[in-house]
Coordinates of C-alpha atoms in Angstrom, one line a residue:
M29 CA 0.1 0.0 0.0
T30 CA 1.8 3.1 -1.1
D31 CA 1.3 6.3 1.0
M32 CA -1.7 8.8 0.7
T33 CA -1.7 12.4 0.3
L34 CA -2.6 14.2 3.1
P35 CA -6.1 15.5 2.2
L36 CA -6.5 19.5 2.4
K37 CA -9.9 21.7 4.6
L38 CA -10.7 18.3 5.4
P39 CA -14.6 19.3 7.2
T40 CA -14.7 19.1 10.7
T41 CA -17.4 16.5 10.7
E42 CA -15.6 13.8 8.1
K43 CA -16.2 10.5 8.7
T44 CA -13.6 8.1 7.4
A45 CA -10.1 7.7 9.2
T46 CA -6.7 7.2 6.7
P47 CA -4.2 5.4 7.9
E48 CA -1.6 6.5 6.7
D49 CA 2.1 4.9 6.7
A50 CA 4.2 5.8 9.9
T51 CA 8.1 7.8 10.4
H52 CA 10.5 6.1 9.5
P53 CA 14.4 6.6 9.3
A54 CA 15.8 8.3 6.3
G55 CA 15.9 6.1 3.8
A56 CA 13.4 2.9 5.0
G57 CA 10.2 2.1 2.9
T58 CA 7.3 3.1 3.7
S59 CA 5.3 0.5 1.3
R60 CA 2.8 -2.4 4.3
P61 CA 6.1 -5.5 4.9
P62 CA 5.9 -9.3 3.9
Q63 CA 2.9 -11.1 6.1
D64 CA 5.7 -13.3 6.9
D65 CA 8.1 -10.4 7.7
L66 CA 6.1 -10.4 11.4
P67 CA 8.4 -7.3 13.4
A68 CA 9.2 -5.5 10.4
L69 CA 5.0 -5.6 9.4
C70 CA 4.4 -5.5 13.5
D71 CA 6.9 -2.1 13.6
W72 CA 4.5 -0.9 10.5
I73 CA 1.5 -1.5 11.9
R74 CA 2.4 0.6 15.1
N75 CA 3.4 3.3 13.9
R76 CA 0.5 4.2 11.5
Y77 CA -1.2 7.5 11.6
V78 CA -4.1 8.2 11.9
S79 CA -4.9 11.7 10.1
S80 CA -7.7 13.7 11.5
A81 CA -8.7 17.6 11.2
W82 CA -6.5 18.2 14.0
D83 CA -4.4 18.3 10.6
N84 CA -6.2 20.5 8.9
Q85 CA -6.1 22.8 12.0
F86 CA -2.3 22.1 12.2
L87 CA -2.0 23.4 8.6
E88 CA -3.9 26.6 8.6
R89 CA -1.8 27.8 11.3
L90 CA 1.1 26.6 9.8
E91 CA -0.1 28.5 6.4
M92 CA 0.5 31.8 8.7
V93 CA 3.6 31.5 9.9
L94 CA 5.9 29.9 6.9
R95 CA 6.5 31.4 3.1
R96 CA 4.7 29.9 0.1
D97 CA 6.6 29.4 -3.2
A98 CA 5.1 30.6 -6.3
S99 CA 3.0 28.4 -6.7
G100 CA 1.5 28.6 -3.4
Q101 CA 3.3 26.2 -2.2
L102 CA 4.3 26.3 1.1
L103 CA 8.2 26.3 2.0
A104 CA 10.7 25.9 5.5
E105 CA 11.6 29.4 5.5
P106 CA 8.6 31.7 8.7
K107 CA 7.6 34.8 7.5
T108 CA 9.2 37.7 8.7
F109 CA 7.2 40.1 10.6
H110 CA 9.4 43.3 11.7
G111 CA 12.6 41.9 11.5
E112 CA 10.5 38.6 13.5
T113 CA 9.3 35.2 13.2
M114 CA 6.4 33.7 14.6
G115 CA 5.4 29.9 15.6
I116 CA 2.5 27.5 16.7
A117 CA 1.6 26.5 20.1
V118 CA 0.5 23.2 19.6
T119 CA -0.6 21.4 23.7
G120 CA -3.0 19.8 24.7
P121 CA -3.8 15.7 27.7
S122 CA -1.0 13.9 27.6
R123 CA -0.3 11.1 25.1
D124 CA -3.0 13.0 23.3
G125 CA -1.1 12.2 19.8
K126 CA 0.4 16.1 19.9
S127 CA 3.9 15.2 18.4
T128 CA 2.6 12.6 16.0
L129 CA 0.1 15.4 14.9
V130 CA 2.9 17.4 14.0
R131 CA 5.6 16.0 12.5
R132 CA 3.3 13.9 10.3
V133 CA 1.9 17.4 8.3
V134 CA 4.7 18.4 8.4
E135 CA 6.8 15.8 7.0
R136 CA 3.5 16.2 4.1
V137 CA 3.6 19.8 3.9
L138 CA 7.4 20.1 3.0
G139 CA 8.8 16.6 2.6
E140 CA 10.8 17.0 5.2
R141 CA 12.4 13.1 6.8
F142 CA 14.2 12.9 10.2
D143 CA 16.5 10.9 11.7
A144 CA 17.4 9.3 14.6
R145 CA 18.7 13.0 15.9
G146 CA 15.7 14.6 15.0
L147 CA 16.9 16.4 12.2
G148 CA 15.6 17.0 9.0
R149 CA 16.1 19.3 6.1
H150 CA 16.0 22.4 7.7
V151 CA 13.7 21.2 10.2
I152 CA 14.6 20.1 13.8
H153 CA 12.1 18.5 16.5
L154 CA 14.0 17.7 20.1
R155 CA 12.4 16.5 23.2
V156 CA 13.1 18.2 26.0
R157 CA 14.5 15.7 28.3
S158 CA 12.5 15.5 31.8
A159 CA 15.3 16.7 34.4
A160 CA 15.7 19.4 31.4
T161 CA 17.4 22.3 32.6
L162 CA 17.7 25.9 29.4
K163 CA 20.9 24.7 29.0
S164 CA 20.9 21.3 28.8
V165 CA 18.1 22.2 25.5
Y166 CA 21.1 24.4 24.3
T167 CA 24.0 21.6 24.8
D168 CA 21.2 18.7 22.8
L169 CA 20.6 21.3 19.7
C170 CA 24.6 21.8 19.3
A171 CA 24.6 17.4 19.8
A172 CA 21.7 16.0 17.3
T173 CA 23.7 18.9 15.4
G174 CA 27.2 16.8 15.5
F175 CA 28.7 19.1 17.9
T176 CA 29.7 17.4 21.1
S177 CA 32.8 18.8 21.7
L178 CA 31.1 21.6 24.6
P179 CA 32.9 23.8 26.5
S180 CA 32.4 22.5 30.5
R181 CA 32.8 26.2 31.7
L182 CA 29.5 27.0 28.9
T183 CA 27.1 30.2 30.8
I184 CA 23.8 30.0 28.9
P185 CA 24.0 33.3 26.8
E186 CA 27.0 31.6 25.3
A187 CA 25.2 27.8 24.9
H188 CA 22.3 29.8 22.9
E189 CA 24.8 31.4 20.3
L190 CA 26.3 28.6 19.9
A191 CA 23.3 26.1 19.4
V192 CA 22.2 29.8 17.0
H193 CA 24.9 28.8 15.3
R194 CA 24.9 25.4 15.0
L195 CA 20.8 25.4 13.8
R196 CA 22.3 27.8 10.8
L197 CA 25.7 26.2 9.6
A198 CA 23.1 22.9 9.2
D199 CA 20.1 25.2 7.8
I200 CA 17.6 24.3 10.0
R201 CA 14.7 27.9 10.2
I202 CA 12.1 25.1 11.8
V203 CA 12.6 24.3 15.5
I204 CA 10.1 21.9 17.2
L205 CA 10.7 21.4 21.0
D206 CA 8.9 18.9 22.0
E207 CA 8.0 18.3 26.1
V208 CA 8.9 21.9 26.6
H209 CA 6.8 21.9 29.5
N210 CA 9.8 20.1 31.8
L211 CA 10.8 23.7 31.6
L212 CA 7.9 24.5 33.3
G213 CA 9.3 25.7 37.3
Y214 CA 12.5 26.2 36.2
D215 CA 12.5 30.0 36.0
N216 CA 9.6 30.9 34.4
R217 CA 10.9 34.3 33.5
A218 CA 14.4 32.8 32.0
V219 CA 12.1 30.1 29.7
N220 CA 10.0 33.2 28.4
L221 CA 13.0 34.9 27.2
F222 CA 13.5 31.6 25.5
L223 CA 11.2 30.7 24.2
K224 CA 11.0 34.7 22.4
T225 CA 14.7 34.5 21.7
F226 CA 14.0 31.5 19.1
L227 CA 11.6 34.1 17.6
Q228 CA 13.5 37.7 18.2
D229 CA 16.8 38.9 18.7
G230 CA 18.0 38.0 15.9
G231 CA 17.1 34.3 16.2
G232 CA 15.4 33.7 13.1
F233 CA 13.8 30.5 13.5
C234 CA 9.7 29.1 12.7
L235 CA 9.2 27.8 16.9
I236 CA 7.2 24.9 17.5
A237 CA 6.3 24.7 21.2
I238 CA 4.4 20.8 21.9
G239 CA 3.1 20.4 25.8
T240 CA 0.7 19.5 28.4
E241 CA -2.0 21.9 29.8
R242 CA 0.3 23.4 31.5
L243 CA 2.5 25.0 28.8
R244 CA -1.2 26.2 27.8
D245 CA -1.5 28.9 30.9
F246 CA 2.0 29.7 31.4
I247 CA 2.1 31.4 27.9
Y248 CA -2.1 33.1 27.3
D249 CA -2.7 32.7 30.8
K250 CA -0.4 34.9 32.4
S251 CA -0.5 38.7 32.0
E252 CA 3.7 38.3 32.4
N253 CA 3.7 36.4 28.7
I254 CA 1.5 39.0 27.1
E255 CA 4.8 39.2 24.2
L256 CA 5.6 35.6 24.0
A257 CA 1.4 35.0 23.3
G258 CA 0.7 37.7 20.5
R259 CA 4.3 35.4 18.9
L260 CA 3.1 31.9 19.1
L261 CA -0.4 30.9 17.3
D262 CA -2.6 28.8 19.7
L263 CA -3.6 25.6 18.7
S264 CA -5.0 24.2 21.8
L265 CA -6.0 20.2 20.8
E266 CA -9.9 20.3 21.9
R267 CA -11.8 16.5 21.7
F268 CA -13.5 15.4 18.5
P269 CA -17.5 15.7 19.0
R270 CA -18.8 11.5 19.6
D271 CA -20.0 11.0 16.1
T272 CA -16.5 12.1 14.9
S273 CA -14.4 10.2 17.5
L274 CA -16.8 7.5 16.5
A275 CA -16.4 7.3 12.9
L276 CA -12.9 7.5 13.1
I277 CA -11.8 4.5 15.1
H278 CA -14.0 2.1 13.7
G279 CA -12.4 3.8 9.6
A280 CA -9.2 3.1 12.2
L281 CA -10.5 -0.1 13.2
D282 CA -11.4 -1.1 9.8
R283 CA -8.7 -0.2 7.7
L284 CA -5.4 -1.8 10.1
S285 CA -7.0 -5.1 10.8
A286 CA -7.1 -5.9 6.8
D287 CA -3.8 -3.4 7.2
A288 CA -2.1 -6.8 8.9
G289 CA -4.0 -9.1 7.5
L290 CA -6.9 -9.8 10.4
R291 CA -10.4 -10.1 10.5
L292 CA -12.6 -8.4 12.6
A293 CA -13.7 -11.9 15.3
P294 CA -18.2 -11.6 15.7
S295 CA -16.5 -10.4 19.2
I296 CA -16.1 -6.9 17.8
R297 CA -17.5 -7.5 14.2
R298 CA -21.4 -8.6 16.0
D299 CA -20.8 -5.6 19.0
P300 CA -23.2 -2.5 17.8
Y301 CA -20.9 -0.4 20.7
F302 CA -16.9 -1.7 20.1
G303 CA -16.1 1.7 18.7
D304 CA -18.2 2.9 22.4
R305 CA -16.2 -0.1 24.4
I306 CA -12.7 1.8 22.7
L307 CA -14.1 5.4 23.3
D308 CA -14.9 5.5 26.6
G309 CA -12.1 2.9 27.8
C310 CA -9.7 6.3 26.6
R311 CA -12.1 8.7 28.5
G312 CA -12.8 10.1 25.1
S313 CA -8.6 10.8 24.5
Y314 CA -8.1 10.5 20.7
G315 CA -4.6 10.0 20.5
R316 CA -4.6 6.9 23.3
S317 CA -8.2 5.0 21.5
M318 CA -5.8 5.2 18.1
R319 CA -2.2 3.7 20.5
L320 CA -5.0 0.9 22.4
I321 CA -5.9 -0.3 18.7
T322 CA -2.7 -0.4 17.4
T323 CA -1.5 -2.3 19.7
S324 CA -4.0 -4.7 20.6
I325 CA -3.7 -5.7 16.4
V326 CA -0.2 -5.8 17.4
L327 CA -0.2 -8.3 20.0
A328 CA -3.0 -10.4 17.4
L329 CA 0.1 -10.3 15.6
E330 CA 2.2 -11.8 17.3
E331 CA 0.2 -14.4 18.5
G332 CA -0.6 -16.2 15.0
A333 CA -4.1 -15.1 15.7
P334 CA -6.3 -15.5 12.4
A335 CA -8.6 -12.8 13.2
L336 CA -8.4 -9.1 15.8
D337 CA -10.6 -10.1 19.1
I338 CA -11.9 -8.4 21.9
E339 CA -9.6 -10.8 24.5
D340 CA -6.4 -8.6 22.5
F341 CA -8.3 -5.4 23.9
R342 CA -9.5 -7.2 27.5
R343 CA -5.8 -7.8 27.8
V344 CA -4.1 -4.9 26.5
F345 CA -6.4 -2.7 28.4
D346 CA -5.6 -4.7 31.4
I347 CA -1.7 -4.1 30.7
E348 CA -1.6 -0.6 29.9
L349 CA -4.1 1.0 30.9
L350 CA -5.4 0.8 34.3
Y351 CA -4.0 3.0 35.8
F352 CA -5.6 5.7 33.5
N353 CA -9.2 4.5 33.7
P354 CA -9.5 1.4 36.6
E355 CA -12.8 0.0 34.4
N356 CA -12.0 -2.0 31.5
P357 CA -14.5 -2.2 29.1
F358 CA -13.9 -4.7 27.1
L359 CA -15.6 -7.1 29.9
L360 CA -18.7 -7.8 27.3
S361 CA -21.6 -8.1 30.1
D362 CA -20.7 -5.5 32.4
W363 CA -20.0 -3.0 30.2
A364 CA -22.9 -3.2 28.3
A365 CA -25.0 -3.3 31.5
R366 CA -23.6 -0.1 32.0
A367 CA -24.8 1.4 29.0
S368 CA -28.2 0.2 29.4
A369 CA -27.9 -1.1 26.1
V370 CA -31.6 -3.1 24.7
G371 CA -31.4 -4.6 21.6
G372 CA -30.0 -8.1 22.3
E373 CA -31.6 -11.5 20.3
G374 CA -33.8 -11.0 23.3
G375 CA -35.1 -8.3 23.6
G376 CA -33.7 -7.1 26.3
P377 CA -29.9 -6.1 27.0
F378 CA -27.1 -7.5 25.4
G379 CA -25.4 -10.5 26.1
D380 CA -21.8 -12.6 25.4
T381 CA -24.1 -14.3 22.9
D382 CA -24.8 -11.4 21.1
F383 CA -22.1 -10.4 20.6
G384 CA -19.8 -13.3 20.6
T385 CA -17.8 -14.8 22.4
A386 CA -14.5 -14.0 23.3
T387 CA -11.7 -16.9 21.7
P388 CA -9.1 -17.6 24.3
K389 CA -5.9 -16.5 22.8
K390 CA -2.2 -19.4 22.7
R391 CA 0.2 -18.0 22.3
R392 CA 2.4 -19.0 19.8
G393 CA 6.0 -21.3 21.9
R394 CA 8.4 -19.6 23.3
K395 CA 12.3 -20.9 21.9
S396 CA 15.1 -21.8 24.3
R397 CA 18.8 -21.4 23.0
K398 CA 18.7 -24.8 22.6
G399 CA 15.8 -24.8 19.8
A400 CA 13.5 -26.6 22.1
A401 CA 9.9 -25.6 23.0
T402 CA 8.8 -23.5 26.0

């Protein structure tokens, strides 16, 4: 399957999900691996991307901060306003898909490809470490551009000058800083100045700052940061209407399972509320819902199952998401009863026999070092 072109100006009531090939290292193929190459196929499924209305919301903001060529195509080159540039702040709950959204749209629209260090042709993507300081962010930018021989007693202003110098040598024009909320509380006034220096004082980059709601509150709700707020266009990833989310989930479930070569078992296919289970189990989070779908598909693939079953979802949810939602929605009767679903074969609440029973999974035999199955 070939990668699909990013749809422009999708209506917000989009009803179909569009899985796309995810980010790959430079030089890696993006076509579907063969069915018998299990590791590659699992990696490919795990990294698939489903377009949504968020893509166009981000694209609209890119159009405001980047220049175009004579044909109207966006360039990886920031617009300047009286010698200063502008950027975008992309914020939303943790694990809602912010980073993937930004990278995928940048790849699509600007033709960028990132290496293992997050370095592209004209764009760099740097994840701010959990214990980061301003100096460490600058030195990480230097390292990403290939410069690691840093002086031991480097001041923050010196680190800034060196990072800007290295970025210009690498012809970087767009700086994506991810997990920026990790800097908050360090020195809020210093963080304000740190972000602004990419856009003014000779920085000249387009800055895309990604973070949780804490970052949005910092930029837009503090009066002392009003200048910073005026330089970063706000993109807060609001939850989709329920019908839109369910349409995206159903589309992704059908398409990705087919891409994996798996049928949908009766426990999924006959359950009219399976999308609701996913969405409610993930507490309305679109990003978590997509991750749950791909992880469950990979589990079925790795265990050699011919079909994707509700049991795959139950097991993944038990292991990965009970901390987030202590009620597993993939327990058949329990969830149906809580949802007050009616219309089963007897006219009453749906039960296991209406949906189709879950299929117990047998793990693939694991081989010992001597080759014997264990």
